PDB file of C-alpha atoms in Angstrom:
ATOM      1  CA  UNK W   1      -3.899  37.984  79.025  1.00 50.00           C
ATOM      2  CA  UNK W   2      -0.891  35.462  80.069  1.00 55.00           C
ATOM      3  CA  UNK W   3       2.930  35.505  79.026  1.00 54.00           C
ATOM      4  CA  UNK W   4       3.395  38.507  81.506  1.00 62.00           C
ATOM      5  CA  UNK W   5       6.756  37.149  82.422  1.00 64.00           C
ATOM      6  CA  UNK W   6       8.022  36.534  78.770  1.00 70.00           C
ATOM      7  CA  UNK W   7       8.340  33.625  76.722  1.00 76.00           C
ATOM      8  CA  UNK W   8      11.308  31.196  76.121  1.00 81.00           C
ATOM      9  CA  UNK W   9      11.584  30.300  72.217  1.00 80.00           C
ATOM     10  CA  UNK W  10      12.592  26.825  71.225  1.00 83.00           C
ATOM     11  CA  UNK W  11      15.527  26.118  68.623  1.00 82.00           C
ATOM     12  CA  UNK W  12      13.257  25.142  65.706  1.00 78.00           C
ATOM     13  CA  UNK W  13      11.659  28.542  65.881  1.00 79.00           C
ATOM     14  CA  UNK W  14      15.000  30.395  65.950  1.00 81.00           C
ATOM     15  CA  UNK W  15      17.122  28.173  63.614  1.00 83.00           C
ATOM     16  CA  UNK W  16      15.773  27.828  60.048  1.00 80.00           C
ATOM     17  CA  UNK W  17      16.726  24.424  58.344  1.00 77.00           C
ATOM     18  CA  UNK W  18      16.562  23.331  54.897  1.00 80.00           C
ATOM     19  CA  UNK W  19      13.167  23.219  53.313  1.00 78.00           C
ATOM     20  CA  UNK W  20      11.620  19.965  53.093  1.00 78.00           C
ATOM     21  CA  UNK W  21      11.013  18.744  49.445  1.00 76.00           C
ATOM     22  CA  UNK W  22       7.198  18.254  48.644  1.00 77.00           C
ATOM     23  CA  UNK W  23       6.795  14.835  47.675  1.00 79.00           C
ATOM     24  CA  UNK W  24       3.981  14.260  45.061  1.00 73.00           C
ATOM     25  CA  UNK W  25       1.319  11.791  45.818  1.00 78.00           C
ATOM     26  CA  UNK W  26       1.983   8.390  43.775  1.00 79.00           C
ATOM     27  CA  UNK W  27      -1.724   7.582  43.549  1.00 79.00           C
ATOM     28  CA  UNK W  28      -2.305  11.346  42.058  1.00 81.00           C
ATOM     29  CA  UNK W  29       0.601  11.115  39.476  1.00 84.00           C
ATOM     30  CA  UNK W  30      -0.606   7.559  38.244  1.00 83.00           C
ATOM     31  CA  UNK W  31      -4.137   9.176  37.772  1.00 82.00           C
ATOM     32  CA  UNK W  32      -2.950  11.860  35.880  1.00 85.00           C
ATOM     33  CA  UNK W  33      -1.187   9.882  33.482  1.00 89.00           C
ATOM     34  CA  UNK W  34      -3.454   6.816  33.074  1.00 91.00           C
ATOM     35  CA  UNK W  35      -6.963   8.565  33.393  1.00 90.00           C
ATOM     36  CA  UNK W  36      -6.314  11.928  31.801  1.00 91.00           C
ATOM     37  CA  UNK W  37      -5.467  13.318  28.439  1.00 93.00           C
ATOM     38  CA  UNK W  38      -1.831  14.398  28.243  1.00 92.00           C
ATOM     39  CA  UNK W  39      -2.665  17.308  25.999  1.00 92.00           C
ATOM     40  CA  UNK W  40      -6.152  18.612  27.267  1.00 90.00           C
ATOM     41  CA  UNK W  41      -5.987  17.371  30.920  1.00 89.00           C
ATOM     42  CA  UNK W  42      -9.429  16.063  30.325  1.00 91.00           C
ATOM     43  CA  UNK W  43     -10.575  12.601  31.482  1.00 91.00           C
ATOM     44  CA  UNK W  44      -9.771   9.870  28.688  1.00 92.00           C
ATOM     45  CA  UNK W  45     -12.607   8.828  26.741  1.00 91.00           C
ATOM     46  CA  UNK W  46     -12.972   6.894  23.597  1.00 90.00           C
ATOM     47  CA  UNK W  47     -11.560   7.109  21.102  1.00 92.00           C
ATOM     48  CA  UNK W  48      -8.066   6.962  22.668  1.00 95.00           C
ATOM     49  CA  UNK W  49      -5.012   7.278  20.706  1.00 95.00           C
ATOM     50  CA  UNK W  50      -1.315   6.962  21.643  1.00 95.00           C
ATOM     51  CA  UNK W  51       1.834   8.538  20.196  1.00 94.00           C
ATOM     52  CA  UNK W  52       5.129   6.951  19.356  1.00 92.00           C
ATOM     53  CA  UNK W  53       6.467   7.840  22.845  1.00 93.00           C
ATOM     54  CA  UNK W  54       3.675   6.075  24.583  1.00 93.00           C
ATOM     55  CA  UNK W  55       1.434   9.028  26.020  1.00 93.00           C
ATOM     56  CA  UNK W  56      -2.325   8.739  25.917  1.00 95.00           C
ATOM     57  CA  UNK W  57      -4.536  11.405  24.505  1.00 95.00           C
ATOM     58  CA  UNK W  58      -8.204  11.932  23.478  1.00 94.00           C
ATOM     59  CA  UNK W  59      -8.641  11.625  19.700  1.00 94.00           C
ATOM     60  CA  UNK W  60     -10.633  15.116  19.604  1.00 94.00           C
ATOM     61  CA  UNK W  61      -7.867  16.889  21.645  1.00 93.00           C
ATOM     62  CA  UNK W  62      -4.993  15.735  18.850  1.00 94.00           C
ATOM     63  CA  UNK W  63      -7.409  16.783  15.841  1.00 94.00           C
ATOM     64  CA  UNK W  64      -8.227  20.233  17.445  1.00 92.00           C
ATOM     65  CA  UNK W  65      -4.248  20.441  17.879  1.00 92.00           C
ATOM     66  CA  UNK W  66      -3.438  19.494  14.408  1.00 92.00           C
ATOM     67  CA  UNK W  67      -6.260  22.073  12.751  1.00 92.00           C
ATOM     68  CA  UNK W  68      -4.864  24.972  15.023  1.00 90.00           C
ATOM     69  CA  UNK W  69      -1.414  24.521  16.021  1.00 87.00           C
ATOM     70  CA  UNK W  70      -1.132  28.533  16.753  1.00 85.00           C
ATOM     71  CA  UNK W  71      -3.601  28.325  19.542  1.00 84.00           C
ATOM     72  CA  UNK W  72      -2.061  28.570  23.246  1.00 83.00           C
ATOM     73  CA  UNK W  73      -2.018  25.594  25.011  1.00 83.00           C
ATOM     74  CA  UNK W  74      -0.559  24.491  28.568  1.00 81.00           C
ATOM     75  CA  UNK W  75       0.931  21.422  27.336  1.00 82.00           C
ATOM     76  CA  UNK W  76       1.772  22.002  23.746  1.00 85.00           C
ATOM     77  CA  UNK W  77       5.225  20.756  24.254  1.00 88.00           C
ATOM     78  CA  UNK W  78       4.268  17.262  24.895  1.00 90.00           C
ATOM     79  CA  UNK W  79       2.748  16.866  21.414  1.00 91.00           C
ATOM     80  CA  UNK W  80       5.556  18.521  19.507  1.00 90.00           C
ATOM     81  CA  UNK W  81       6.576  15.605  17.661  1.00 91.00           C
ATOM     82  CA  UNK W  82       3.223  14.827  16.393  1.00 93.00           C
ATOM     83  CA  UNK W  83       3.074  16.109  12.804  1.00 91.00           C
ATOM     84  CA  UNK W  84       0.026  14.642  11.427  1.00 92.00           C
ATOM     85  CA  UNK W  85      -2.926  11.997  12.351  1.00 93.00           C
ATOM     86  CA  UNK W  86      -0.690   9.303  11.077  1.00 92.00           C
ATOM     87  CA  UNK W  87       1.894   9.862  13.862  1.00 92.00           C
ATOM     88  CA  UNK W  88      -0.689   8.433  16.583  1.00 94.00           C
ATOM     89  CA  UNK W  89      -2.441   5.164  16.647  1.00 94.00           C
ATOM     90  CA  UNK W  90      -6.291   4.369  17.938  1.00 94.00           C
ATOM     91  CA  UNK W  91      -5.848   1.870  20.799  1.00 94.00           C
ATOM     92  CA  UNK W  92      -8.051  -1.101  20.882  1.00 94.00           C
ATOM     93  CA  UNK W  93      -8.809  -1.479  24.586  1.00 93.00           C
ATOM     94  CA  UNK W  94     -10.530  -4.145  26.579  1.00 93.00           C
ATOM     95  CA  UNK W  95     -13.189  -2.951  28.990  1.00 91.00           C
ATOM     96  CA  UNK W  96     -12.943  -3.684  32.819  1.00 90.00           C
ATOM     97  CA  UNK W  97     -16.245  -5.427  33.852  1.00 89.00           C
ATOM     98  CA  UNK W  98     -15.556  -4.220  37.299  1.00 84.00           C
ATOM     99  CA  UNK W  99     -15.702  -0.582  36.331  1.00 83.00           C
ATOM    100  CA  UNK W 100     -18.847   1.075  37.413  1.00 78.00           C
ATOM    101  CA  UNK W 101     -18.191   4.483  36.256  1.00 73.00           C
ATOM    102  CA  UNK W 102     -18.388   7.705  38.075  1.00 67.00           C
ATOM    103  CA  UNK W 103     -22.050   8.264  38.186  1.00 63.00           C
ATOM    104  CA  UNK W 104     -22.623   5.502  41.244  1.00 64.00           C
ATOM    105  CA  UNK W 105     -20.674   8.022  43.628  1.00 64.00           C
ATOM    106  CA  UNK W 106     -22.205  11.230  42.896  1.00 64.00           C
ATOM    107  CA  UNK W 107     -23.157  11.978  46.501  1.00 67.00           C
ATOM    108  CA  UNK W 108     -19.838  11.082  47.772  1.00 63.00           C
ATOM    109  CA  UNK W 109     -21.223   8.578  50.325  1.00 66.00           C
ATOM    110  CA  UNK W 110     -19.651   5.336  48.497  1.00 70.00           C
ATOM    111  CA  UNK W 111     -16.227   4.179  48.641  1.00 66.00           C
ATOM    112  CA  UNK W 112     -14.273   4.920  45.542  1.00 68.00           C
ATOM    113  CA  UNK W 113     -11.374   2.818  44.767  1.00 72.00           C
ATOM    114  CA  UNK W 114      -8.487   4.907  43.186  1.00 72.00           C
ATOM    115  CA  UNK W 115      -6.854   1.890  41.640  1.00 76.00           C
ATOM    116  CA  UNK W 116      -9.730   0.477  39.747  1.00 83.00           C
ATOM    117  CA  UNK W 117      -9.296   1.206  36.009  1.00 87.00           C
ATOM    118  CA  UNK W 118     -11.567   1.509  32.985  1.00 90.00           C
ATOM    119  CA  UNK W 119      -9.381  -1.073  30.871  1.00 93.00           C
ATOM    120  CA  UNK W 120      -7.668  -4.404  31.571  1.00 93.00           C
ATOM    121  CA  UNK W 121      -5.343  -6.727  29.954  1.00 93.00           C
ATOM    122  CA  UNK W 122      -7.323  -9.210  27.808  1.00 92.00           C
ATOM    123  CA  UNK W 123      -4.776 -12.091  28.449  1.00 92.00           C
ATOM    124  CA  UNK W 124      -4.056 -11.901  32.190  1.00 90.00           C
ATOM    125  CA  UNK W 125      -6.691  -9.410  33.425  1.00 90.00           C
ATOM    126  CA  UNK W 126      -4.445  -7.006  35.118  1.00 92.00           C
ATOM    127  CA  UNK W 127      -6.095  -3.420  35.386  1.00 91.00           C
ATOM    128  CA  UNK W 128      -4.294  -0.760  33.465  1.00 91.00           C
ATOM    129  CA  UNK W 129      -4.031   1.707  36.487  1.00 88.00           C
ATOM    130  CA  UNK W 130      -0.253   2.249  36.416  1.00 88.00           C
ATOM    131  CA  UNK W 131       0.941  -0.364  38.927  1.00 89.00           C
ATOM    132  CA  UNK W 132       1.696  -2.631  35.997  1.00 91.00           C
ATOM    133  CA  UNK W 133       3.719  -1.890  32.662  1.00 93.00           C
ATOM    134  CA  UNK W 134       1.221  -2.107  29.538  1.00 95.00           C
ATOM    135  CA  UNK W 135       2.389  -1.869  25.787  1.00 94.00           C
ATOM    136  CA  UNK W 136       0.503  -1.501  22.522  1.00 95.00           C
ATOM    137  CA  UNK W 137       1.300  -2.852  19.096  1.00 93.00           C
ATOM    138  CA  UNK W 138       1.835  -0.260  16.297  1.00 91.00           C
ATOM    139  CA  UNK W 139       0.206  -2.572  13.622  1.00 91.00           C
ATOM    140  CA  UNK W 140      -3.190  -3.276  15.191  1.00 92.00           C
ATOM    141  CA  UNK W 141      -3.389  -0.882  18.386  1.00 92.00           C
ATOM    142  CA  UNK W 142      -4.271  -3.751  20.813  1.00 94.00           C
ATOM    143  CA  UNK W 143      -2.983  -3.093  24.422  1.00 94.00           C
ATOM    144  CA  UNK W 144      -1.602  -5.933  26.373  1.00 94.00           C
ATOM    145  CA  UNK W 145       0.331  -6.006  29.799  1.00 93.00           C
ATOM    146  CA  UNK W 146       4.073  -6.793  29.689  1.00 92.00           C
ATOM    147  CA  UNK W 147       3.463  -9.700  31.772  1.00 92.00           C
ATOM    148  CA  UNK W 148       1.139 -11.279  29.192  1.00 91.00           C
ATOM    149  CA  UNK W 149       3.606 -10.899  26.471  1.00 90.00           C
ATOM    150  CA  UNK W 150       6.401 -12.056  28.553  1.00 89.00           C
ATOM    151  CA  UNK W 151       4.514 -15.428  29.606  1.00 89.00           C
ATOM    152  CA  UNK W 152       2.729 -16.064  26.329  1.00 87.00           C
ATOM    153  CA  UNK W 153       5.719 -15.533  23.816  1.00 85.00           C
ATOM    154  CA  UNK W 154       4.151 -15.432  20.275  1.00 86.00           C
ATOM    155  CA  UNK W 155       4.423 -13.226  17.224  1.00 87.00           C
ATOM    156  CA  UNK W 156       0.689 -13.017  16.742  1.00 90.00           C
ATOM    157  CA  UNK W 157      -1.654 -10.521  18.419  1.00 91.00           C
ATOM    158  CA  UNK W 158      -3.437 -12.342  21.171  1.00 88.00           C
ATOM    159  CA  UNK W 159      -6.537 -10.421  20.258  1.00 89.00           C
ATOM    160  CA  UNK W 160      -7.014  -9.920  16.783  1.00 90.00           C
ATOM    161  CA  UNK W 161      -4.475 -12.570  15.064  1.00 88.00           C
ATOM    162  CA  UNK W 162      -2.325  -9.923  13.392  1.00 90.00           C
ATOM    163  CA  UNK W 163       1.622 -10.564  13.204  1.00 91.00           C
ATOM    164  CA  UNK W 164       3.819  -8.253  14.846  1.00 90.00           C
ATOM    165  CA  UNK W 165       7.524  -7.933  15.570  1.00 89.00           C
ATOM    166  CA  UNK W 166       9.454  -6.496  18.841  1.00 88.00           C
ATOM    167  CA  UNK W 167      10.020  -3.280  17.056  1.00 88.00           C
ATOM    168  CA  UNK W 168       6.239  -2.696  16.925  1.00 90.00           C
ATOM    169  CA  UNK W 169       5.910  -2.595  20.695  1.00 92.00           C
ATOM    170  CA  UNK W 170       5.697   0.704  22.423  1.00 93.00           C
ATOM    171  CA  UNK W 171       5.554   1.077  26.253  1.00 93.00           C
ATOM    172  CA  UNK W 172       2.703   3.199  27.603  1.00 94.00           C
ATOM    173  CA  UNK W 173       3.523   6.018  29.969  1.00 92.00           C
ATOM    174  CA  UNK W 174       7.127   4.639  30.411  1.00 90.00           C
ATOM    175  CA  UNK W 175      10.086   5.894  32.558  1.00 90.00           C
ATOM    176  CA  UNK W 176      12.338   8.821  31.423  1.00 90.00           C
ATOM    177  CA  UNK W 177      14.984   6.090  30.083  1.00 92.00           C
ATOM    178  CA  UNK W 178      12.103   4.166  28.126  1.00 92.00           C
ATOM    179  CA  UNK W 179      10.878   7.394  26.495  1.00 92.00           C
ATOM    180  CA  UNK W 180      14.524   8.409  25.572  1.00 93.00           C
ATOM    181  CA  UNK W 181      14.776   4.996  23.730  1.00 93.00           C
ATOM    182  CA  UNK W 182      11.579   5.337  21.911  1.00 92.00           C
ATOM    183  CA  UNK W 183      12.340   8.972  20.652  1.00 92.00           C
ATOM    184  CA  UNK W 184      15.716   7.444  19.247  1.00 93.00           C
ATOM    185  CA  UNK W 185      13.640   4.596  17.520  1.00 91.00           C
ATOM    186  CA  UNK W 186      11.091   7.293  16.406  1.00 92.00           C
ATOM    187  CA  UNK W 187      14.082   9.579  14.791  1.00 92.00           C
ATOM    188  CA  UNK W 188      15.640   6.524  13.344  1.00 92.00           C
ATOM    189  CA  UNK W 189      12.351   5.516  11.812  1.00 90.00           C
ATOM    190  CA  UNK W 190      11.599   8.760  10.367  1.00 90.00           C
ATOM    191  CA  UNK W 191      14.971   9.127   8.842  1.00 92.00           C
ATOM    192  CA  UNK W 192      14.569   5.616   6.998  1.00 91.00           C
ATOM    193  CA  UNK W 193      11.322   6.808   5.783  1.00 89.00           C
ATOM    194  CA  UNK W 194      12.520  10.100   4.438  1.00 89.00           C
ATOM    195  CA  UNK W 195      15.451   8.463   2.509  1.00 91.00           C
ATOM    196  CA  UNK W 196      13.200   5.552   1.104  1.00 89.00           C
ATOM    197  CA  UNK W 197      10.908   8.416  -0.230  1.00 87.00           C
ATOM    198  CA  UNK W 198      13.805  10.134  -1.886  1.00 86.00           C
ATOM    199  CA  UNK W 199      15.030   7.184  -3.582  1.00 86.00           C
ATOM    200  CA  UNK W 200      11.701   6.388  -4.934  1.00 85.00           C
ATOM    201  CA  UNK W 201      11.194   9.893  -6.240  1.00 82.00           C
ATOM    202  CA  UNK W 202      14.494   9.990  -8.099  1.00 82.00           C
ATOM    203  CA  UNK W 203      13.714   6.685  -9.511  1.00 81.00           C
ATOM    204  CA  UNK W 204      10.304   7.868 -10.829  1.00 79.00           C
ATOM    205  CA  UNK W 205      11.854  10.713 -12.096  1.00 80.00           C
ATOM    206  CA  UNK W 206      14.446   8.766 -14.128  1.00 77.00           C
ATOM    207  CA  UNK W 207      11.450   6.492 -15.567  1.00 78.00           C
ATOM    208  CA  UNK W 208       9.719   9.688 -16.737  1.00 76.00           C
ATOM    209  CA  UNK W 209      12.553  10.804 -18.427  1.00 74.00           C
ATOM    210  CA  UNK W 210      13.492   7.645 -20.217  1.00 75.00           C
ATOM    211  CA  UNK W 211       9.711   7.478 -21.342  1.00 73.00           C
ATOM    212  CA  UNK W 212      10.078  10.936 -22.859  1.00 70.00           C
ATOM    213  CA  UNK W 213      13.180  10.053 -24.614  1.00 71.00           C
ATOM    214  CA  UNK W 214      11.707   7.098 -26.270  1.00 70.00           C
ATOM    215  CA  UNK W 215       8.697   8.900 -27.156  1.00 59.00           C
ATOM    216  CA  UNK W 216      10.456  11.623 -28.896  1.00 55.00           C
ATOM    217  CA  UNK W 217      12.240   9.089 -30.805  1.00 53.00           C
ATOM    218  CA  UNK W 218       9.300   7.236 -31.958  1.00 54.00           C
ATOM    219  CA  UNK W 219       7.687  10.533 -33.177  1.00 53.00           C
ATOM    220  CA  UNK W 220      10.734  11.477 -35.111  1.00 53.00           C
ATOM    221  CA  UNK W 221      10.830   8.160 -36.972  1.00 54.00           C
ATOM    222  CA  UNK W 222       7.116   8.342 -37.796  1.00 49.00           C
ATOM    223  CA  UNK W 223       7.646  11.562 -39.266  1.00 49.00           C
ATOM    224  CA  UNK W 224      10.858  10.665 -41.372  1.00 52.00           C
ATOM    225  CA  UNK W 225       8.884   7.565 -42.732  1.00 52.00           C
ATOM    226  CA  UNK W 226       5.936   9.685 -43.773  1.00 49.00           C
ATOM    227  CA  UNK W 227       8.020  12.175 -45.610  1.00 47.00           C
ATOM    228  CA  UNK W 228       9.785   9.367 -47.544  1.00 52.00           C
ATOM    229  CA  UNK W 229       6.274   7.865 -48.442  1.00 49.00           C
ATOM    230  CA  UNK W 230       5.145  11.256 -49.803  1.00 46.00           C
ATOM    231  CA  UNK W 231       8.065  11.698 -51.971  1.00 43.00           C
ATOM    232  CA  UNK W 232       7.909   8.167 -53.650  1.00 42.00           C
ATOM    233  CA  UNK W 233       4.046   7.094 -53.833  1.00 42.00           C
ATOM    234  CA  UNK W 234       2.294  10.007 -52.606  1.00 42.00           C
ATOM    235  CA  UNK W 235       0.644   8.658 -49.398  1.00 41.00           C
ATOM    236  CA  UNK W 236       2.005   6.338 -46.487  1.00 41.00           C
ATOM    237  CA  UNK W 237      -0.751   4.040 -46.905  1.00 40.00           C
ATOM    238  CA  UNK W 238      -0.155   3.211 -50.505  1.00 44.00           C
ATOM    239  CA  UNK W 239       3.252   2.529 -50.178  1.00 42.00           C
ATOM    240  CA  UNK W 240       4.545  -1.228 -49.905  1.00 42.00           C
ATOM    241  CA  UNK W 241       4.929  -2.926 -46.714  1.00 44.00           C
ATOM    242  CA  UNK W 242       8.282  -2.143 -45.134  1.00 44.00           C
ATOM    243  CA  UNK W 243       9.712  -1.957 -41.581  1.00 44.00           C
ATOM    244  CA  UNK W 244       7.876  -1.582 -38.280  1.00 46.00           C
ATOM    245  CA  UNK W 245       7.778   2.430 -38.394  1.00 45.00           C
ATOM    246  CA  UNK W 246       6.064   2.354 -41.922  1.00 45.00           C
ATOM    247  CA  UNK W 247       3.384  -0.028 -40.721  1.00 46.00           C
ATOM    248  CA  UNK W 248       2.748   2.141 -38.053  1.00 47.00           C
ATOM    249  CA  UNK W 249       2.499   5.199 -40.128  1.00 44.00           C
ATOM    250  CA  UNK W 250       0.170   3.412 -42.545  1.00 45.00           C
ATOM    251  CA  UNK W 251      -2.072   2.526 -39.463  1.00 45.00           C
ATOM    252  CA  UNK W 252      -2.247   5.985 -38.259  1.00 47.00           C
ATOM    253  CA  UNK W 253      -3.174   7.756 -41.613  1.00 43.00           C
ATOM    254  CA  UNK W 254      -5.696   5.041 -42.731  1.00 48.00           C
ATOM    255  CA  UNK W 255      -9.116   6.291 -42.199  1.00 46.00           C
ATOM    256  CA  UNK W 256     -11.710   4.414 -39.822  1.00 49.00           C
ATOM    257  CA  UNK W 257     -13.774   1.919 -41.532  1.00 51.00           C
ATOM    258  CA  UNK W 258     -16.869   3.074 -39.844  1.00 49.00           C
ATOM    259  CA  UNK W 259     -18.819   6.308 -40.182  1.00 50.00           C
ATOM    260  CA  UNK W 260     -17.072   9.364 -38.681  1.00 51.00           C
ATOM    261  CA  UNK W 261     -18.660  10.244 -35.448  1.00 47.00           C
ATOM    262  CA  UNK W 262     -20.875  13.505 -35.714  1.00 47.00           C
ATOM    263  CA  UNK W 263     -21.763  12.670 -39.325  1.00 51.00           C
ATOM    264  CA  UNK W 264     -25.329  12.879 -40.436  1.00 53.00           C
ATOM    265  CA  UNK W 265     -26.979   9.671 -41.482  1.00 54.00           C
ATOM    266  CA  UNK W 266     -30.135   9.131 -43.536  1.00 54.00           C
ATOM    267  CA  UNK W 267     -32.521   6.263 -43.746  1.00 49.00           C
ATOM    268  CA  UNK W 268     -31.025   4.952 -47.133  1.00 53.00           C
ATOM    269  CA  UNK W 269     -27.885   4.328 -45.360  1.00 56.00           C
ATOM    270  CA  UNK W 270     -29.415   2.101 -42.896  1.00 54.00           C
ATOM    271  CA  UNK W 271     -29.727  -1.002 -45.237  1.00 57.00           C
ATOM    272  CA  UNK W 272     -29.325  -3.701 -42.774  1.00 55.00           C
ATOM    273  CA  UNK W 273     -31.967  -2.350 -40.299  1.00 63.00           C
ATOM    274  CA  UNK W 274     -35.532  -3.454 -40.046  1.00 73.00           C
ATOM    275  CA  UNK W 275     -38.570  -1.479 -41.289  1.00 76.00           C
ATOM    276  CA  UNK W 276     -39.890  -1.046 -37.885  1.00 76.00           C
ATOM    277  CA  UNK W 277     -36.445   0.308 -36.726  1.00 76.00           C
ATOM    278  CA  UNK W 278     -36.554   2.974 -39.904  1.00 75.00           C
ATOM    279  CA  UNK W 279     -40.156   4.003 -38.881  1.00 74.00           C
ATOM    280  CA  UNK W 280     -38.880   5.495 -35.815  1.00 75.00           C
ATOM    281  CA  UNK W 281     -37.246   8.506 -38.012  1.00 75.00           C
ATOM    282  CA  UNK W 282     -39.034  11.410 -39.515  1.00 73.00           C
ATOM    283  CA  UNK W 283     -37.295  10.820 -42.785  1.00 74.00           C
ATOM    284  CA  UNK W 284     -39.252   7.467 -43.327  1.00 72.00           C
ATOM    285  CA  UNK W 285     -41.943   7.390 -45.815  1.00 73.00           C
ATOM    286  CA  UNK W 286     -44.610   6.641 -43.099  1.00 71.00           C
ATOM    287  CA  UNK W 287     -43.845   9.620 -41.331  1.00 69.00           C
ATOM    288  CA  UNK W 288     -44.265  11.937 -44.330  1.00 71.00           C
ATOM    289  CA  UNK W 289     -47.846  13.320 -45.153  1.00 69.00           C
ATOM    290  CA  UNK W 290     -49.708  13.178 -48.011  1.00 69.00           C
ATOM    291  CA  UNK W 291     -51.570  15.758 -50.188  1.00 66.00           C
ATOM    292  CA  UNK W 292     -54.779  14.926 -48.792  1.00 67.00           C
ATOM    293  CA  UNK W 293     -53.367  15.506 -45.172  1.00 65.00           C
ATOM    294  CA  UNK W 294     -51.928  18.719 -46.007  1.00 64.00           C
ATOM    295  CA  UNK W 295     -54.569  21.520 -45.703  1.00 58.00           C
ATOM    296  CA  UNK W 296     -54.427  25.366 -46.437  1.00 56.00           C
ATOM    297  CA  UNK W 297     -53.820  27.042 -43.334  1.00 55.00           C
ATOM    298  CA  UNK W 298     -55.149  30.388 -44.636  1.00 54.00           C
ATOM    299  CA  UNK W 299     -58.804  29.439 -45.006  1.00 55.00           C
ATOM    300  CA  UNK W 300     -59.360  26.911 -41.972  1.00 55.00           C
ATOM    301  CA  UNK W 301     -57.700  25.508 -39.139  1.00 55.00           C
ATOM    302  CA  UNK W 302     -57.474  21.836 -39.417  1.00 56.00           C
ATOM    303  CA  UNK W 303     -57.667  19.581 -36.684  1.00 56.00           C
ATOM    304  CA  UNK W 304     -56.460  16.415 -38.433  1.00 55.00           C
ATOM    305  CA  UNK W 305     -52.937  15.537 -39.738  1.00 50.00           C
TER     306      UNK W 305
END
């Protein structure tokens, strides 16, 4: 069988050195960030949304998460900062004409370029595969490469024409430092919105209280004027014209000029109406029967009216 005279072990078999750190494949890491949803780990498909930290999600996955937050998910901590659908923005992406999809290589006999992306920058034409930095606008959701925004400096969106500021730019799948900056900006933005909402609510309560106080004063003045009018002349409307409160009281106590709603009206009340209009009603003379038309119902059954 061999090895009858023994074996001589080598040094690396006896001495155990430090374990080698497993290196993550860069291509696989980029594909996981730019081609798969950060929440469901499924392939990205439209509609695609991005959060304030620059992560990419499928909109369906975000809606399912918001509807049932108690369900167990492997990456629930990734979306802990998303409170509602308003915290994400639907992206306006530009399709890559060179992208053929995944169906052309079903058999596995074709070359598949891992760096070919589904979307590109509409200005420069760079592919959104992770090799180049991309940003999106929180105002309109359009996506551009950092090189395009650096070379063509403008305050108007290149794709839709909406104005924007530097604060509206969010880096997609940025580094740890960039994510920390975005998180600080997000917290400051939410704090400002919260304080503004509280100040607006306090102003609304003050306005409502002032309106209630003025309304109570007006009603008390009207009551006092009506009581004074009853003591002197018997009615508020018969009293002589005085200040504005008495005028308001007289307007409130006067009866309306027209007929009261819900009261019965007869044909005699319609003096201004024509005869054809009056004939539509049963109270008109043409609608009444004569004595010849009325028959005795006991002796026979008439067929004329």
